[in-house]
């Protein structure tokens, strides 16, 4: 059974790309260019931006940026809560309909490729989280290490293991949890959903991707340094001091937050803490970008814009204008 299946034609634009590719700037430029033809509202496709109180490490759009263009699915839950791809699909479909009803154009922007894929293809029903199973997996990881559990995952679900690094504890845990609860690999659920989605039409997708991976790595390093300078460590300290958060929550596993939390747990301080976080945070962000690009390359409908080109913003705006006009031309006529 497919749950959270999208409608056959999602009437929206989509802008995706790896972290630090310039999605926010491109989205705002697209919204400004389309303003005269149709006002734009942005729907965030980001699993970290949903959390309140996590602003610096998520590179959340500023108050001024959010005032210039309406944004949705930002600051909607507490870091103690979880947010799933199925919830995203429900929320995104509702928002697309509401925005269109206002005569505006939905622009979905983000880098959580699982959310895009779930929206485009639907999600096959999977077992709900089981605290007892997760506790058992955590205990085994504490004893044997996550690479050992990754090796186990490679035996039972090689497709999922192939796209996960051995240190991605959150996703390794979920994949093994699904296997233990259902006796089926996580990848099989995605395959069934994709097969049953063959008649659905995916919306236009503009993809910001670098020609030169070194360019993206420089951007990642510069942005991570800017986050540290803006107070990322203090932001994580404040979250720790709440008393209701812990390192295994999905929110605290977000890139940047996890690395600062681990450094604080290790008792590091001052320059030693900053140096450790800078090294581990940059490396984790580069790994995230690699996974995002791999996801994007599996989406054949995407229109690739070289985000490291001098005219990247102009090219993204031109592509969005063309796609928006195609959407308008194909819109069903309203009865008089």
PDB file of C-alpha atoms in Angstrom, residues 83-199:
ATOM      1  CA  UNK A  83       9.366  14.907  11.473  1.00  0.00           C
ATOM      2  CA  UNK A  84       9.035  12.277   8.769  1.00  0.00           C
ATOM      3  CA  UNK A  85       9.039  12.244   4.989  1.00  0.00           C
ATOM      4  CA  UNK A  86       5.381  11.194   5.093  1.00  0.00           C
ATOM      5  CA  UNK A  87       4.544  14.234   7.231  1.00  0.00           C
ATOM      6  CA  UNK A  88       6.424  16.417   4.779  1.00  0.00           C
ATOM      7  CA  UNK A  89       4.441  15.056   1.828  1.00  0.00           C
ATOM      8  CA  UNK A  90       1.154  15.731   3.622  1.00  0.00           C
ATOM      9  CA  UNK A  91       2.219  19.256   4.573  1.00  0.00           C
ATOM     10  CA  UNK A  92       3.707  20.068   1.160  1.00  0.00           C
ATOM     11  CA  UNK A  93       0.655  18.892  -0.775  1.00  0.00           C
ATOM     12  CA  UNK A  94      -1.628  20.930   1.490  1.00  0.00           C
ATOM     13  CA  UNK A  95       0.542  24.025   1.113  1.00  0.00           C
ATOM     14  CA  UNK A  96       0.803  23.645  -2.669  1.00  0.00           C
ATOM     15  CA  UNK A  97      -2.999  23.609  -2.877  1.00  0.00           C
ATOM     16  CA  UNK A  98      -3.399  26.549  -0.469  1.00  0.00           C
ATOM     17  CA  UNK A  99      -0.783  28.680  -2.223  1.00  0.00           C
ATOM     18  CA  UNK A 100      -2.292  27.947  -5.639  1.00  0.00           C
ATOM     19  CA  UNK A 101      -5.754  28.828  -4.308  1.00  0.00           C
ATOM     20  CA  UNK A 102      -4.376  32.280  -3.442  1.00  0.00           C
ATOM     21  CA  UNK A 103      -3.273  32.691  -7.043  1.00  0.00           C
ATOM     22  CA  UNK A 104       0.392  32.379  -6.068  1.00  0.00           C
ATOM     23  CA  UNK A 105       3.117  30.035  -7.273  1.00  0.00           C
ATOM     24  CA  UNK A 106       4.570  27.414  -4.873  1.00  0.00           C
ATOM     25  CA  UNK A 107       8.363  27.165  -5.063  1.00  0.00           C
ATOM     26  CA  UNK A 108       9.749  24.160  -3.172  1.00  0.00           C
ATOM     27  CA  UNK A 109      13.343  24.791  -2.118  1.00  0.00           C
ATOM     28  CA  UNK A 110      15.780  22.598  -0.218  1.00  0.00           C
ATOM     29  CA  UNK A 111      18.342  19.857  -0.032  1.00  0.00           C
ATOM     30  CA  UNK A 112      16.540  16.987   1.724  1.00  0.00           C
ATOM     31  CA  UNK A 113      16.336  14.764  -1.320  1.00  0.00           C
ATOM     32  CA  UNK A 114      14.355  12.051   0.452  1.00  0.00           C
ATOM     33  CA  UNK A 115      11.556  14.600   0.864  1.00  0.00           C
ATOM     34  CA  UNK A 116      11.630  15.482  -2.833  1.00  0.00           C
ATOM     35  CA  UNK A 117      11.624  11.811  -3.795  1.00  0.00           C
ATOM     36  CA  UNK A 118       8.763  11.065  -1.409  1.00  0.00           C
ATOM     37  CA  UNK A 119       6.760  13.935  -2.866  1.00  0.00           C
ATOM     38  CA  UNK A 120       7.421  12.846  -6.443  1.00  0.00           C
ATOM     39  CA  UNK A 121       7.089   9.077  -5.993  1.00  0.00           C
ATOM     40  CA  UNK A 122       5.035   8.530  -2.864  1.00  0.00           C
ATOM     41  CA  UNK A 123       6.038   6.471   0.155  1.00  0.00           C
ATOM     42  CA  UNK A 124       5.276   2.831   0.762  1.00  0.00           C
ATOM     43  CA  UNK A 125       3.905   2.139   4.222  1.00  0.00           C
ATOM     44  CA  UNK A 126       6.742   1.283   6.612  1.00  0.00           C
ATOM     45  CA  UNK A 127       6.776   0.166  10.249  1.00  0.00           C
ATOM     46  CA  UNK A 128       6.556   2.942  12.808  1.00  0.00           C
ATOM     47  CA  UNK A 129       9.494   3.619  15.085  1.00  0.00           C
ATOM     48  CA  UNK A 130       9.854   1.108  17.909  1.00  0.00           C
ATOM     49  CA  UNK A 131      11.642   2.441  21.032  1.00  0.00           C
ATOM     50  CA  UNK A 132      12.626  -1.043  22.209  1.00  0.00           C
ATOM     51  CA  UNK A 133      14.217  -1.992  18.897  1.00  0.00           C
ATOM     52  CA  UNK A 134      16.034   1.340  18.728  1.00  0.00           C
ATOM     53  CA  UNK A 135      17.331   0.943  22.259  1.00  0.00           C
ATOM     54  CA  UNK A 136      18.696  -2.485  21.349  1.00  0.00           C
ATOM     55  CA  UNK A 137      20.427  -1.107  18.270  1.00  0.00           C
ATOM     56  CA  UNK A 138      21.891   1.767  20.296  1.00  0.00           C
ATOM     57  CA  UNK A 139      23.246  -0.695  22.846  1.00  0.00           C
ATOM     58  CA  UNK A 140      24.858  -2.789  20.122  1.00  0.00           C
ATOM     59  CA  UNK A 141      26.349   0.324  18.515  1.00  0.00           C
ATOM     60  CA  UNK A 142      27.786   1.399  21.866  1.00  0.00           C
ATOM     61  CA  UNK A 143      29.425  -2.024  22.179  1.00  0.00           C
ATOM     62  CA  UNK A 144      30.476  -2.724  18.571  1.00  0.00           C
ATOM     63  CA  UNK A 145      30.383   0.660  16.813  1.00  0.00           C
ATOM     64  CA  UNK A 146      28.167   1.924  13.994  1.00  0.00           C
ATOM     65  CA  UNK A 147      30.525   0.615  11.272  1.00  0.00           C
ATOM     66  CA  UNK A 148      29.786  -2.912  12.520  1.00  0.00           C
ATOM     67  CA  UNK A 149      26.051  -2.288  12.231  1.00  0.00           C
ATOM     68  CA  UNK A 150      26.647  -0.786   8.786  1.00  0.00           C
ATOM     69  CA  UNK A 151      28.345  -4.049   7.802  1.00  0.00           C
ATOM     70  CA  UNK A 152      25.281  -5.950   9.027  1.00  0.00           C
ATOM     71  CA  UNK A 153      23.054  -3.632   6.990  1.00  0.00           C
ATOM     72  CA  UNK A 154      25.168  -4.354   3.911  1.00  0.00           C
ATOM     73  CA  UNK A 155      24.301  -8.041   4.307  1.00  0.00           C
ATOM     74  CA  UNK A 156      20.529  -7.581   4.647  1.00  0.00           C
ATOM     75  CA  UNK A 157      19.989  -4.414   2.577  1.00  0.00           C
ATOM     76  CA  UNK A 158      22.984  -3.740   0.302  1.00  0.00           C
ATOM     77  CA  UNK A 159      21.160  -1.039  -1.688  1.00  0.00           C
ATOM     78  CA  UNK A 160      20.550   1.113   1.389  1.00  0.00           C
ATOM     79  CA  UNK A 161      23.993   0.401   2.856  1.00  0.00           C
ATOM     80  CA  UNK A 162      25.665   1.485  -0.389  1.00  0.00           C
ATOM     81  CA  UNK A 163      24.334   5.027  -0.083  1.00  0.00           C
ATOM     82  CA  UNK A 164      25.098   5.434   3.633  1.00  0.00           C
ATOM     83  CA  UNK A 165      28.499   6.093   5.201  1.00  0.00           C
ATOM     84  CA  UNK A 166      29.397   3.741   8.091  1.00  0.00           C
ATOM     85  CA  UNK A 167      29.045   6.648  10.555  1.00  0.00           C
ATOM     86  CA  UNK A 168      25.479   7.661   9.614  1.00  0.00           C
ATOM     87  CA  UNK A 169      23.991   6.282  12.810  1.00  0.00           C
ATOM     88  CA  UNK A 170      20.502   7.754  12.329  1.00  0.00           C
ATOM     89  CA  UNK A 171      19.859   6.179   8.934  1.00  0.00           C
ATOM     90  CA  UNK A 172      21.647   2.914   9.701  1.00  0.00           C
ATOM     91  CA  UNK A 173      19.508   2.552  12.807  1.00  0.00           C
ATOM     92  CA  UNK A 174      16.283   3.218  10.881  1.00  0.00           C
ATOM     93  CA  UNK A 175      17.174   0.776   8.120  1.00  0.00           C
ATOM     94  CA  UNK A 176      17.984  -2.005  10.582  1.00  0.00           C
ATOM     95  CA  UNK A 177      14.874  -1.172  12.581  1.00  0.00           C
ATOM     96  CA  UNK A 178      12.704  -1.596   9.457  1.00  0.00           C
ATOM     97  CA  UNK A 179      14.457  -4.891   8.705  1.00  0.00           C
ATOM     98  CA  UNK A 180      13.920  -6.232  12.221  1.00  0.00           C
ATOM     99  CA  UNK A 181      10.262  -5.168  12.360  1.00  0.00           C
ATOM    100  CA  UNK A 182       9.188  -6.183   8.859  1.00  0.00           C
ATOM    101  CA  UNK A 183      11.735  -8.728   7.675  1.00  0.00           C
ATOM    102  CA  UNK A 184      12.095  -6.621   4.516  1.00  0.00           C
ATOM    103  CA  UNK A 185      14.891  -4.241   3.483  1.00  0.00           C
ATOM    104  CA  UNK A 186      14.180  -0.524   3.592  1.00  0.00           C
ATOM    105  CA  UNK A 187      15.119  -0.252  -0.087  1.00  0.00           C
ATOM    106  CA  UNK A 188      12.242  -2.559  -1.043  1.00  0.00           C
ATOM    107  CA  UNK A 189       9.696  -0.050   0.237  1.00  0.00           C
ATOM    108  CA  UNK A 190      11.171   2.705  -1.935  1.00  0.00           C
ATOM    109  CA  UNK A 191      11.250   0.396  -4.970  1.00  0.00           C
ATOM    110  CA  UNK A 192       7.555  -0.433  -4.615  1.00  0.00           C
ATOM    111  CA  UNK A 193       6.641   3.209  -4.184  1.00  0.00           C
ATOM    112  CA  UNK A 194       8.636   4.191  -7.259  1.00  0.00           C
ATOM    113  CA  UNK A 195       7.077   1.371  -9.318  1.00  0.00           C
ATOM    114  CA  UNK A 196       3.550   2.408  -8.380  1.00  0.00           C
ATOM    115  CA  UNK A 197       4.349   6.052  -9.156  1.00  0.00           C
ATOM    116  CA  UNK A 198       5.140   5.385 -12.828  1.00  0.00           C
ATOM    117  CA  UNK A 199       1.986   7.143 -14.042  1.00  0.00           C
TER     118      UNK A 199
END
